[in-house]
Short mmCIF file of C-alpha atoms in Angstrom, two decimals:
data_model
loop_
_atom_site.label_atom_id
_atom_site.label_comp_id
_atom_site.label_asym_id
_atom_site.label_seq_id
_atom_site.Cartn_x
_atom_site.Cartn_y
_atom_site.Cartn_z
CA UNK U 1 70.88 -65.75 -29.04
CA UNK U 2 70.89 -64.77 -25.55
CA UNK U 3 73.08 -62.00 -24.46
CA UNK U 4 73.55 -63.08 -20.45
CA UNK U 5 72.88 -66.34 -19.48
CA UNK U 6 73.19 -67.69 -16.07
CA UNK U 7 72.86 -71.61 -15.19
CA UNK U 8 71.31 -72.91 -13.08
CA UNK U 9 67.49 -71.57 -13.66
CA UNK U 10 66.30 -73.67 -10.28
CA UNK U 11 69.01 -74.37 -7.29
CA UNK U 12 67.18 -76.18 -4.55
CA UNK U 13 69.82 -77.31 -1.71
CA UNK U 14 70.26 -77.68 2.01
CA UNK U 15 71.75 -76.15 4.78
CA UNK U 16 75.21 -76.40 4.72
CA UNK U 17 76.43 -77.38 1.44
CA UNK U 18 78.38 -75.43 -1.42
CA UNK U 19 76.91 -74.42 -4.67
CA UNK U 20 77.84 -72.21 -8.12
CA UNK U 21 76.19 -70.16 -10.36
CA UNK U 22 77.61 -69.45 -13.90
CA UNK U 23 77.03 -66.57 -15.60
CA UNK U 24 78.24 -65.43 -19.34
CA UNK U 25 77.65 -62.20 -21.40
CA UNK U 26 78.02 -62.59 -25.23
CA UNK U 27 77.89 -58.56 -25.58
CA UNK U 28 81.36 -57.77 -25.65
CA UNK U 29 81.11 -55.19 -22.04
CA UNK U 30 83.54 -55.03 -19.90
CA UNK U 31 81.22 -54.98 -16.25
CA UNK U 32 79.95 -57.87 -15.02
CA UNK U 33 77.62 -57.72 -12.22
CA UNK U 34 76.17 -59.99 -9.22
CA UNK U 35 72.94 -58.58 -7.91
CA UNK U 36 70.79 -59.93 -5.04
CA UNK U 37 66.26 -60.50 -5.59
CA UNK U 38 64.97 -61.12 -2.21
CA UNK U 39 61.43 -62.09 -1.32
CA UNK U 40 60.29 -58.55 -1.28
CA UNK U 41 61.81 -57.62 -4.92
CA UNK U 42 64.09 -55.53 -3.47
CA UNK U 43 66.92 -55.62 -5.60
CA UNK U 44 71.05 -55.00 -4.06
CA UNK U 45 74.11 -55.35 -5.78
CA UNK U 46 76.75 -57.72 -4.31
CA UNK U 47 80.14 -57.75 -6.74
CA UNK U 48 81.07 -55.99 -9.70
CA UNK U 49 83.82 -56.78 -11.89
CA UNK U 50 85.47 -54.86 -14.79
CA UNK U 51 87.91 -57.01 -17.17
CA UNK U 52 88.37 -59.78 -14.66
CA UNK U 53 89.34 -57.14 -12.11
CA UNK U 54 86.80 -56.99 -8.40
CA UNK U 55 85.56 -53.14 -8.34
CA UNK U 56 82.68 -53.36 -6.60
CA UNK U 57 82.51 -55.51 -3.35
CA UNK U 58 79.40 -54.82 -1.03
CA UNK U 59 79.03 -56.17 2.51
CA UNK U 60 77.86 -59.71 1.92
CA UNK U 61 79.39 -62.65 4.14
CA UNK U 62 82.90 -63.79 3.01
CA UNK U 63 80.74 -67.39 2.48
CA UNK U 64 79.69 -65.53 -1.02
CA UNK U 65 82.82 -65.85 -3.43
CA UNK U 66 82.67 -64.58 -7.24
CA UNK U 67 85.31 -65.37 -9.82
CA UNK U 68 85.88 -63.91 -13.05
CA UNK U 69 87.58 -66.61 -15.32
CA UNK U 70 87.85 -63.45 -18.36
CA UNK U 71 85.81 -60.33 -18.83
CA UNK U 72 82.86 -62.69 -20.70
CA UNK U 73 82.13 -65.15 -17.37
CA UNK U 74 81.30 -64.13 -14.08
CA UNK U 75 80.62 -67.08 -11.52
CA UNK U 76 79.57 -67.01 -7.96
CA UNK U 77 80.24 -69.84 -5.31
CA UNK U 78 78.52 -70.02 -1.99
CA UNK U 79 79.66 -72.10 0.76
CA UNK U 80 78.48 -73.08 3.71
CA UNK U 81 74.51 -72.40 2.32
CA UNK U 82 72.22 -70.72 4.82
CA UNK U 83 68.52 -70.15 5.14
CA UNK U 84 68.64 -66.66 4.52
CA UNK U 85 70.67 -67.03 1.09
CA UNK U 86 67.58 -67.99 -0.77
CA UNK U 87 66.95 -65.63 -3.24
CA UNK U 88 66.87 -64.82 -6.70
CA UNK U 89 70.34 -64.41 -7.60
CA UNK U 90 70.88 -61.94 -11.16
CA UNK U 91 73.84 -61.79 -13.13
CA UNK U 92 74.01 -58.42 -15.04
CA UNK U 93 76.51 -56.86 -17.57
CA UNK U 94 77.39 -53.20 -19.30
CA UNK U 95 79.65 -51.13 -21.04
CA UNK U 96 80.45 -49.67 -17.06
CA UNK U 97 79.42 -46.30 -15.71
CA UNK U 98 76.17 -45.57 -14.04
CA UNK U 99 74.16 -44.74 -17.05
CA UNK U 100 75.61 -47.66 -19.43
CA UNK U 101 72.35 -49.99 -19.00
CA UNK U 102 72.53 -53.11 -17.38
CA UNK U 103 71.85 -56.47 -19.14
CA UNK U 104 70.35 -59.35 -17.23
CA UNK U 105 70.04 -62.49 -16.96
CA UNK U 106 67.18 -64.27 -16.30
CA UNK U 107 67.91 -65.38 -12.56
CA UNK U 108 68.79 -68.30 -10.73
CA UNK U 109 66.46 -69.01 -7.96
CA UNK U 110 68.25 -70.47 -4.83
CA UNK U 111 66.21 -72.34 -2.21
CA UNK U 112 67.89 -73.40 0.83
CA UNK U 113 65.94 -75.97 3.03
CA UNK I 1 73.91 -43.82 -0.53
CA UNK I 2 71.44 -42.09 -2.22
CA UNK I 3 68.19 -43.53 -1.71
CA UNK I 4 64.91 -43.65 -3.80
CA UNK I 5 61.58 -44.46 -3.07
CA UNK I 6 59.26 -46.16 -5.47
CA UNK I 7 55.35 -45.04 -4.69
CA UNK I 8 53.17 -47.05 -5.05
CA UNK I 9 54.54 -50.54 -4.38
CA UNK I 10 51.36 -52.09 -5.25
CA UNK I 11 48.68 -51.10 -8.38
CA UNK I 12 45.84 -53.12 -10.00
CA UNK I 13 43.94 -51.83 -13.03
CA UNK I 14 41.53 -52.15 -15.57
CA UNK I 15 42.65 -52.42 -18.60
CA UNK I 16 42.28 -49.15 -20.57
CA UNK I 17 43.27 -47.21 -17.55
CA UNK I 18 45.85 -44.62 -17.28
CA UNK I 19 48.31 -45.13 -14.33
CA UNK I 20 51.41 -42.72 -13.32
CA UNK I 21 54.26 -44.21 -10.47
CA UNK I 22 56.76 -42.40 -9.24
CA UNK I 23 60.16 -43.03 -8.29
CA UNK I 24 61.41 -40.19 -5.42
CA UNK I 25 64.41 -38.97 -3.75
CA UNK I 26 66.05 -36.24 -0.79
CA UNK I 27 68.99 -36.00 -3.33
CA UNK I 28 69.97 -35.13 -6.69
CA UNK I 29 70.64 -37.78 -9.13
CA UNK I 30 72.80 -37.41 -12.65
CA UNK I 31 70.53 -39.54 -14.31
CA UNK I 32 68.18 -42.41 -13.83
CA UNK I 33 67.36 -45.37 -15.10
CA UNK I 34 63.80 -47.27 -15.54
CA UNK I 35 63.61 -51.09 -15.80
CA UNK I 36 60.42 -53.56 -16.53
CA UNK I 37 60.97 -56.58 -14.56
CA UNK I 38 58.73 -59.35 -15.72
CA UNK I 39 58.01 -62.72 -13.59
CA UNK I 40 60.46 -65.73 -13.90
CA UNK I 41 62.79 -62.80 -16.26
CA UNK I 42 65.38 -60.04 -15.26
CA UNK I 43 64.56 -56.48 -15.30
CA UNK I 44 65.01 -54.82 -18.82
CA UNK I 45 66.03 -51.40 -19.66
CA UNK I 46 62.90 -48.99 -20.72
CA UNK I 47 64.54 -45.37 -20.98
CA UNK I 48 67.28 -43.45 -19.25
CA UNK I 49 66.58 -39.87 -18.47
CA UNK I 50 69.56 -37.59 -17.71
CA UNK I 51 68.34 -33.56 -18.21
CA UNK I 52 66.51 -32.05 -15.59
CA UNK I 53 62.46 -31.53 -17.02
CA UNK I 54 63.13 -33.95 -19.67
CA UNK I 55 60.70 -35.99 -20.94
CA UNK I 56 60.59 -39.31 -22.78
CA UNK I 57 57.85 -41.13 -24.73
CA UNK I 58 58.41 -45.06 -25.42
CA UNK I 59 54.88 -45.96 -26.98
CA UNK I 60 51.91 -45.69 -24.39
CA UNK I 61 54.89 -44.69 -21.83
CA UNK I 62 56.12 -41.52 -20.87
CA UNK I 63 58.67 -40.86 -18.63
CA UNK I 64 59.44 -37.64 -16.85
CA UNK I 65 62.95 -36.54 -15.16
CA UNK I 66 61.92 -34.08 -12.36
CA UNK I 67 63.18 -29.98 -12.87
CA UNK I 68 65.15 -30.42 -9.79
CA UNK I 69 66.83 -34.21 -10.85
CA UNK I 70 65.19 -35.22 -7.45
CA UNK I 71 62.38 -37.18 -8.86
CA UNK I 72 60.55 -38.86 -11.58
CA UNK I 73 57.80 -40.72 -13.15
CA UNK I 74 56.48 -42.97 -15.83
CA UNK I 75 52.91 -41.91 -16.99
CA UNK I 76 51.39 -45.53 -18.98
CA UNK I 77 48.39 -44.68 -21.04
CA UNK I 78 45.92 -46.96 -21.72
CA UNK I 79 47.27 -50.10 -19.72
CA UNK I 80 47.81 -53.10 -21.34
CA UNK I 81 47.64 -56.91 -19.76
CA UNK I 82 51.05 -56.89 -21.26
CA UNK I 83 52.17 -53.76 -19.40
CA UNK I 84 52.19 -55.89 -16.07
CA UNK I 85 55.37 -56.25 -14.20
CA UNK I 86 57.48 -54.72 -11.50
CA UNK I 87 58.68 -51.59 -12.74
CA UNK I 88 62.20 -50.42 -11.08
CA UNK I 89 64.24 -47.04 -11.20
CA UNK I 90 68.03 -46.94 -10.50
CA UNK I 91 70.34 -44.45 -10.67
CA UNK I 92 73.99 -43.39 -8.98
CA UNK I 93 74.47 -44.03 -5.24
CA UNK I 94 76.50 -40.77 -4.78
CA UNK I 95 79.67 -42.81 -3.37
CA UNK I 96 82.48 -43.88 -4.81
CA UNK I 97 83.67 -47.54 -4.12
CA UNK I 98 87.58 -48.54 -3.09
CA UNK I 99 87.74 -49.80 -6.31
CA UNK I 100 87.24 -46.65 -8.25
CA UNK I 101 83.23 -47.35 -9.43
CA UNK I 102 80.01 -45.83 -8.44
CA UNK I 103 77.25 -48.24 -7.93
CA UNK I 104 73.73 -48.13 -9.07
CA UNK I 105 70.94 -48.54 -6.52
CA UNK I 106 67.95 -49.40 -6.97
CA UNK I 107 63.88 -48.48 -5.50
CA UNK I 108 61.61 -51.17 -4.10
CA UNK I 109 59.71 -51.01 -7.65
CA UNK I 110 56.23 -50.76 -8.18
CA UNK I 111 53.96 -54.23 -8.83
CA UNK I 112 51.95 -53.19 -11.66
CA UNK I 113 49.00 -55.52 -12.69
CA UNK I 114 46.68 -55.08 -15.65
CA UNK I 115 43.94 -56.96 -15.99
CA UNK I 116 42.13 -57.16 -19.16
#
């Protein structure tokens, strides 16, 4: 019974085109996360949302678009797909507050070629 | 932003061995947060520490929350094969977004591998 699940697992693409990853908590919390892997494990949070509401937006290029159909889904489209956007991409949820934990996913990896 | 630096970023060991990494900062936080993060998973929660001095056990883990809330580390005794992973700490940023929320940031982690 897994508690967030993002889809895809694998995303390999080219330059150029538009993809979406899906994302779904089954814990009942309120925050829903985006968060950023790159090749160095360094890990950076893009969007937060609380109750379908945006709360957290970090500087990442207007190309990077997350939805929140209700407080349980958490989706994140990316047009336009660049080099530099591969990644792991992590989908993460809590209760909210900086010492609620955060549940993740297990990761979609995104290769642009 | 508060920042925090994870030291170091790379450790291989026999297993058996005892190991201590250590997750730094210039500022104080309110609490922090250490996660496992295994390959091909996301990172999972291992302990939060919130009281200056305060130390936590978890098994063959110990964690330790610096007097000062500047610092802290996670002492592994014994190492494991199963104890290998990228091992993160988080805690506050310090700043307050537009929408109301503080954000959690993250260290580089520390690549721990144990080899039996």
């Amino acid at each position: 019974d897994t508690a967030v699940s993002q889809t895809p697992k694998y995303l390999v693409t080219q330059m150029g085109n538009d993809k979406s990853i899906k994302c779904e908590q089954n814990l009942g919390h309120d925050t829903m996360y985006w968060y950023k892997q790159d090749s160095k494990k360094f890990l950076k949070i893009m969007f937060s949302y609380n109750n379908k509401e945006l709360i957290i937006n970090e500087t990442v290029p207007n190309r990077f678009s997350p939805k929140s159909p209700d407080k349980a889904h958490l989706n994140l489209h990316i047009n336009s797909l660049e080099l530099g956007d591969s990644a792991v991409y992590f989908c993460a949820s809590s209760q909210g507050g900086t010492r609620s934990p955060l549940h993740f996913g297990n990761g979609t990896r995104l290769t642009v070629t | 932003t508060q920042l925090l630096e994870q030291s170091p970023q790379f450790l291989s060991i026999q297993e058996g061995e005892n190991l201590t990494v250590y997750c730094n900062s210039s500022s104080v936080f309110s609490s922090l947060q250490w996660y496992r993060q295994e390959p091909g998973e996301g990172p999972v929660l291992l302990v939060t520490v919130v009281t200056g001095g305060e130390v936590k056990k978890l098994k063959r883990l110990t964690f330790q929350f610096g007097d000062a809330r500047k610092d802290s580390s996670l002492h592994i005794t014994a190492a494991q094969p199963g104890d290998t992973g990228l091992y993160l700490c988080a805690g506050p940023s310090g700043k307050i977004t537009q929408g109301g929320s503080e954000k959690l940031v993250f260290g580089k982690g520390t690549k721990l591998t144990v080899n039996p």
